[in-house]
CSV table of C-alpha atoms in Angstrom, one decimal:
chain,number,residue,atom,x,y,z
T,1,UNK,CA,0.0,0.0,0.0
T,2,UNK,CA,1.5,3.4,-0.9
T,3,UNK,CA,2.4,5.6,2.0
T,4,UNK,CA,3.7,9.0,2.8
T,5,UNK,CA,7.4,9.0,3.9
T,6,UNK,CA,9.2,11.6,5.9
T,7,UNK,CA,12.9,12.3,6.6
T,8,UNK,CA,14.6,12.6,9.0
T,9,UNK,CA,12.6,10.8,11.7
T,10,UNK,CA,14.3,12.9,14.4
T,11,UNK,CA,16.1,16.2,14.2
T,12,UNK,CA,17.9,18.1,16.9
T,13,UNK,CA,19.0,21.7,16.2
T,14,UNK,CA,20.2,24.8,18.0
T,15,UNK,CA,17.9,27.8,18.3
T,16,UNK,CA,18.3,30.1,15.4
T,17,UNK,CA,19.3,27.4,13.0
T,18,UNK,CA,17.5,26.6,9.8
T,19,UNK,CA,15.9,23.2,9.4
T,20,UNK,CA,14.4,21.5,6.3
T,21,UNK,CA,11.9,18.7,6.8
T,22,UNK,CA,11.3,16.4,3.9
T,23,UNK,CA,8.3,14.5,2.7
T,24,UNK,CA,7.5,12.2,-0.2
T,25,UNK,CA,3.7,12.3,-0.7
T,26,UNK,CA,1.8,9.4,-2.2
T,27,UNK,CA,2.6,9.5,-6.0
T,28,UNK,CA,-0.9,10.2,-7.5
T,29,UNK,CA,-1.9,12.7,-4.8
T,30,UNK,CA,-2.3,16.4,-5.7
T,31,UNK,CA,-2.7,18.1,-2.4
T,32,UNK,CA,0.0,18.3,0.3
T,33,UNK,CA,-0.1,19.4,3.9
T,34,UNK,CA,2.0,20.1,6.9
T,35,UNK,CA,0.7,19.7,10.4
T,36,UNK,CA,2.4,19.9,13.8
T,37,UNK,CA,1.8,18.4,17.2
T,38,UNK,CA,3.5,19.8,20.2
T,39,UNK,CA,4.0,17.1,22.9
T,40,UNK,CA,0.8,16.5,24.8
T,41,UNK,CA,-1.2,18.9,22.6
T,42,UNK,CA,-3.6,18.5,19.6
T,43,UNK,CA,-2.6,18.2,16.0
T,44,UNK,CA,-2.5,21.7,14.3
T,45,UNK,CA,-2.8,22.6,10.7
T,46,UNK,CA,0.1,24.6,9.2
T,47,UNK,CA,-0.3,24.8,5.5
T,48,UNK,CA,-1.8,23.2,2.4
T,49,UNK,CA,-0.2,23.2,-1.1
T,50,UNK,CA,-1.7,22.5,-4.5
T,51,UNK,CA,-0.5,23.2,-8.0
T,52,UNK,CA,2.8,24.6,-6.8
T,53,UNK,CA,1.3,27.2,-4.5
T,54,UNK,CA,0.0,27.6,-1.0
T,55,UNK,CA,-3.8,27.2,-1.0
T,56,UNK,CA,-4.4,27.7,2.7
T,57,UNK,CA,-2.3,28.5,5.8
T,58,UNK,CA,-2.8,29.0,9.5
T,59,UNK,CA,-1.7,31.7,11.8
T,60,UNK,CA,1.1,29.5,13.0
T,61,UNK,CA,2.6,29.5,9.5
T,62,UNK,CA,4.4,32.9,9.7
T,63,UNK,CA,7.3,34.3,7.7
T,64,UNK,CA,9.7,31.9,9.4
T,65,UNK,CA,8.1,29.0,7.5
T,66,UNK,CA,8.1,28.2,3.9
T,67,UNK,CA,7.1,25.2,1.7
T,68,UNK,CA,8.4,24.0,-1.6
T,69,UNK,CA,8.0,21.2,-4.0
T,70,UNK,CA,11.5,21.2,-5.5
T,71,UNK,CA,11.0,18.3,-7.8
T,72,UNK,CA,8.2,15.8,-8.8
T,73,UNK,CA,8.4,13.8,-5.6
T,74,UNK,CA,9.6,15.8,-2.6
T,75,UNK,CA,7.6,18.3,-0.5
T,76,UNK,CA,9.6,20.3,2.0
T,77,UNK,CA,9.0,22.5,5.1
T,78,UNK,CA,11.7,25.0,5.9
T,79,UNK,CA,11.9,26.8,9.3
T,80,UNK,CA,14.3,29.7,8.8
T,81,UNK,CA,15.4,30.5,12.3
T,82,UNK,CA,14.1,27.9,14.8
T,83,UNK,CA,12.7,28.9,18.2
T,84,UNK,CA,12.4,26.7,21.3
T,85,UNK,CA,8.6,26.6,20.7
T,86,UNK,CA,9.1,25.1,17.3
T,87,UNK,CA,9.9,21.8,19.1
T,88,UNK,CA,7.2,19.4,18.0
T,89,UNK,CA,6.3,16.5,15.8
T,90,UNK,CA,5.8,17.6,12.2
T,91,UNK,CA,3.5,15.5,10.1
T,92,UNK,CA,3.3,15.7,6.3
T,93,UNK,CA,0.0,14.5,4.7
T,94,UNK,CA,-1.3,14.1,1.2
T,95,UNK,CA,-4.7,13.6,-0.5
T,96,UNK,CA,-5.9,12.9,-4.1
T,97,UNK,CA,-8.4,15.8,-3.8
T,98,UNK,CA,-9.8,18.2,-1.3
T,99,UNK,CA,-12.9,18.1,0.9
T,100,UNK,CA,-14.1,14.6,1.8
T,101,UNK,CA,-10.9,13.0,0.4
T,102,UNK,CA,-8.9,11.2,3.0
T,103,UNK,CA,-5.6,12.9,4.1
T,104,UNK,CA,-2.9,10.2,4.6
T,105,UNK,CA,-0.3,11.1,7.2
T,106,UNK,CA,3.4,10.3,7.2
T,107,UNK,CA,5.2,9.0,10.3
T,108,UNK,CA,6.4,12.4,11.3
T,109,UNK,CA,9.7,14.2,12.1
T,110,UNK,CA,10.3,14.9,15.7
T,111,UNK,CA,12.1,18.3,15.9
T,112,UNK,CA,13.8,19.3,19.1
T,113,UNK,CA,15.2,22.9,19.3
T,114,UNK,CA,17.8,23.4,22.0
W,1,UNK,CA,-14.6,28.1,22.8
W,2,UNK,CA,-12.5,25.3,21.4
W,3,UNK,CA,-13.2,24.6,17.7
W,4,UNK,CA,-13.4,20.8,18.3
W,5,UNK,CA,-14.0,19.7,21.8
W,6,UNK,CA,-13.5,16.1,23.2
W,7,UNK,CA,-13.4,14.6,26.7
W,8,UNK,CA,-9.7,13.7,27.1
W,9,UNK,CA,-10.5,10.6,29.2
W,10,UNK,CA,-8.9,8.2,29.8
W,11,UNK,CA,-11.7,5.7,29.3
W,12,UNK,CA,-10.6,2.5,31.0
W,13,UNK,CA,-12.8,-0.4,29.8
W,14,UNK,CA,-12.6,-4.2,30.0
W,15,UNK,CA,-12.2,-6.3,26.8
W,16,UNK,CA,-15.6,-6.9,25.2
W,17,UNK,CA,-17.2,-3.7,26.5
W,18,UNK,CA,-19.0,-1.1,24.4
W,19,UNK,CA,-17.7,2.4,24.7
W,20,UNK,CA,-18.9,5.7,23.2
W,21,UNK,CA,-17.0,8.9,22.6
W,22,UNK,CA,-18.6,12.3,21.8
W,23,UNK,CA,-17.3,15.4,20.2
W,24,UNK,CA,-18.7,18.9,19.6
W,25,UNK,CA,-17.6,21.4,17.0
W,26,UNK,CA,-18.1,25.1,16.9
W,27,UNK,CA,-18.0,26.0,13.2
W,28,UNK,CA,-21.5,25.5,11.7
W,29,UNK,CA,-20.0,25.8,8.2
W,30,UNK,CA,-17.9,22.5,8.7
W,31,UNK,CA,-18.6,20.2,5.9
W,32,UNK,CA,-16.6,17.0,6.4
W,33,UNK,CA,-16.2,14.9,9.6
W,34,UNK,CA,-13.8,12.2,10.5
W,35,UNK,CA,-12.6,10.0,13.3
W,36,UNK,CA,-8.9,9.4,13.3
W,37,UNK,CA,-6.9,7.1,15.6
W,38,UNK,CA,-3.5,7.9,17.0
W,39,UNK,CA,-1.2,5.5,18.7
W,40,UNK,CA,1.4,6.9,21.1
W,41,UNK,CA,4.0,8.9,19.2
W,42,UNK,CA,2.6,7.8,15.8
W,43,UNK,CA,0.8,9.6,13.0
W,44,UNK,CA,-3.0,10.0,12.9
W,45,UNK,CA,-4.7,7.3,10.8
W,46,UNK,CA,-8.2,7.6,9.4
W,47,UNK,CA,-10.6,5.3,11.2
W,48,UNK,CA,-13.7,6.4,9.4
W,49,UNK,CA,-15.5,9.3,7.7
W,50,UNK,CA,-18.7,10.4,9.3
W,51,UNK,CA,-21.8,11.0,7.3
W,52,UNK,CA,-25.1,12.7,8.1
W,53,UNK,CA,-27.0,9.4,7.8
W,54,UNK,CA,-24.6,7.7,10.2
W,55,UNK,CA,-22.3,4.9,9.2
W,56,UNK,CA,-20.9,1.6,10.4
W,57,UNK,CA,-17.7,-0.2,9.8
W,58,UNK,CA,-17.6,-3.5,11.6
W,59,UNK,CA,-17.5,-2.8,15.4
W,60,UNK,CA,-17.4,0.9,14.8
W,61,UNK,CA,-20.4,3.2,14.4
W,62,UNK,CA,-20.2,6.9,13.8
W,63,UNK,CA,-23.1,9.4,14.0
W,64,UNK,CA,-23.3,13.1,13.1
W,65,UNK,CA,-25.9,15.5,14.3
W,66,UNK,CA,-25.5,18.8,12.3
W,67,UNK,CA,-28.2,20.6,14.2
W,68,UNK,CA,-26.4,20.0,17.6
W,69,UNK,CA,-22.9,20.1,16.0
W,70,UNK,CA,-22.2,16.8,17.6
W,71,UNK,CA,-20.3,13.7,16.4
W,72,UNK,CA,-20.1,10.4,18.2
W,73,UNK,CA,-18.2,7.1,17.8
W,74,UNK,CA,-19.3,3.8,19.3
W,75,UNK,CA,-17.0,0.9,19.6
W,76,UNK,CA,-18.6,-2.5,20.3
W,77,UNK,CA,-16.8,-5.6,21.7
W,78,UNK,CA,-13.6,-3.6,22.5
W,79,UNK,CA,-10.3,-5.3,21.8
W,80,UNK,CA,-6.9,-4.7,23.5
W,81,UNK,CA,-5.7,-3.4,20.1
W,82,UNK,CA,-8.4,-0.6,20.3
W,83,UNK,CA,-6.3,1.1,23.0
W,84,UNK,CA,-5.3,4.4,21.4
W,85,UNK,CA,-6.3,8.1,21.3
W,86,UNK,CA,-9.3,8.8,19.1
W,87,UNK,CA,-9.3,12.1,17.3
W,88,UNK,CA,-12.4,13.9,16.2
W,89,UNK,CA,-11.6,15.9,13.1
W,90,UNK,CA,-13.7,18.4,11.0
W,91,UNK,CA,-12.9,20.3,7.9
W,92,UNK,CA,-14.4,23.2,6.0
W,93,UNK,CA,-14.8,23.5,2.3
W,94,UNK,CA,-11.1,23.7,1.9
W,95,UNK,CA,-8.4,21.4,2.9
W,96,UNK,CA,-7.7,22.3,6.5
W,97,UNK,CA,-8.4,19.6,9.0
W,98,UNK,CA,-9.2,20.8,12.5
W,99,UNK,CA,-8.4,18.3,15.2
W,100,UNK,CA,-9.9,17.8,18.7
W,101,UNK,CA,-7.5,17.1,21.5
W,102,UNK,CA,-8.4,13.4,21.4
W,103,UNK,CA,-10.0,10.9,23.8
W,104,UNK,CA,-7.7,8.3,25.2
W,105,UNK,CA,-9.0,4.7,25.4
W,106,UNK,CA,-7.4,2.0,27.4
W,107,UNK,CA,-8.9,-1.5,27.0
W,108,UNK,CA,-7.8,-3.9,29.8
W,109,UNK,CA,-7.8,-7.7,29.7
């Protein structure tokens, strides 16, 4: 069964450093998403991406964040200058379409900012 | 008011029990409704979509009441493997999923 993959599984970084989290969505999916989950809290939407542009973003997704689809398979989330409060699990998801279509989640990248 | 509200639990039930979870949502414009399951430190996985007419998938039954903005999940004949956190999720016309905080279920032998 096709699945979303994410690398790395864990990332430790110093505050102020840039990090890039990588995702390979399911191959025939057209919509891509990033969510985050701070330890002990709920899953929160960051951004959705379709046709090489952001289609929706939350208040969390400020100028420190950017997304890119650099080639036909990868989808990346960049955090320009990490803060302590960016420590969280970051989940990538993809879906064939929007609305009722199921979003399939990757296993996540656990980011720890020191 | 929280957008999607759930009782965090934990619900501790014996194997074979029937257990029900409820969820309320605040955005009356919400159009799609789901139950996801999340195991400890893992990604959310879709359990089932929820339709206005109610729907059943084996031991799991989901109900939606749009007038009351209320969603429920019933699990019959609980198994040890059902132990997880159950996430109530709603979405608007776009792509953004809004998650509840989850209800933790522990099924004991």
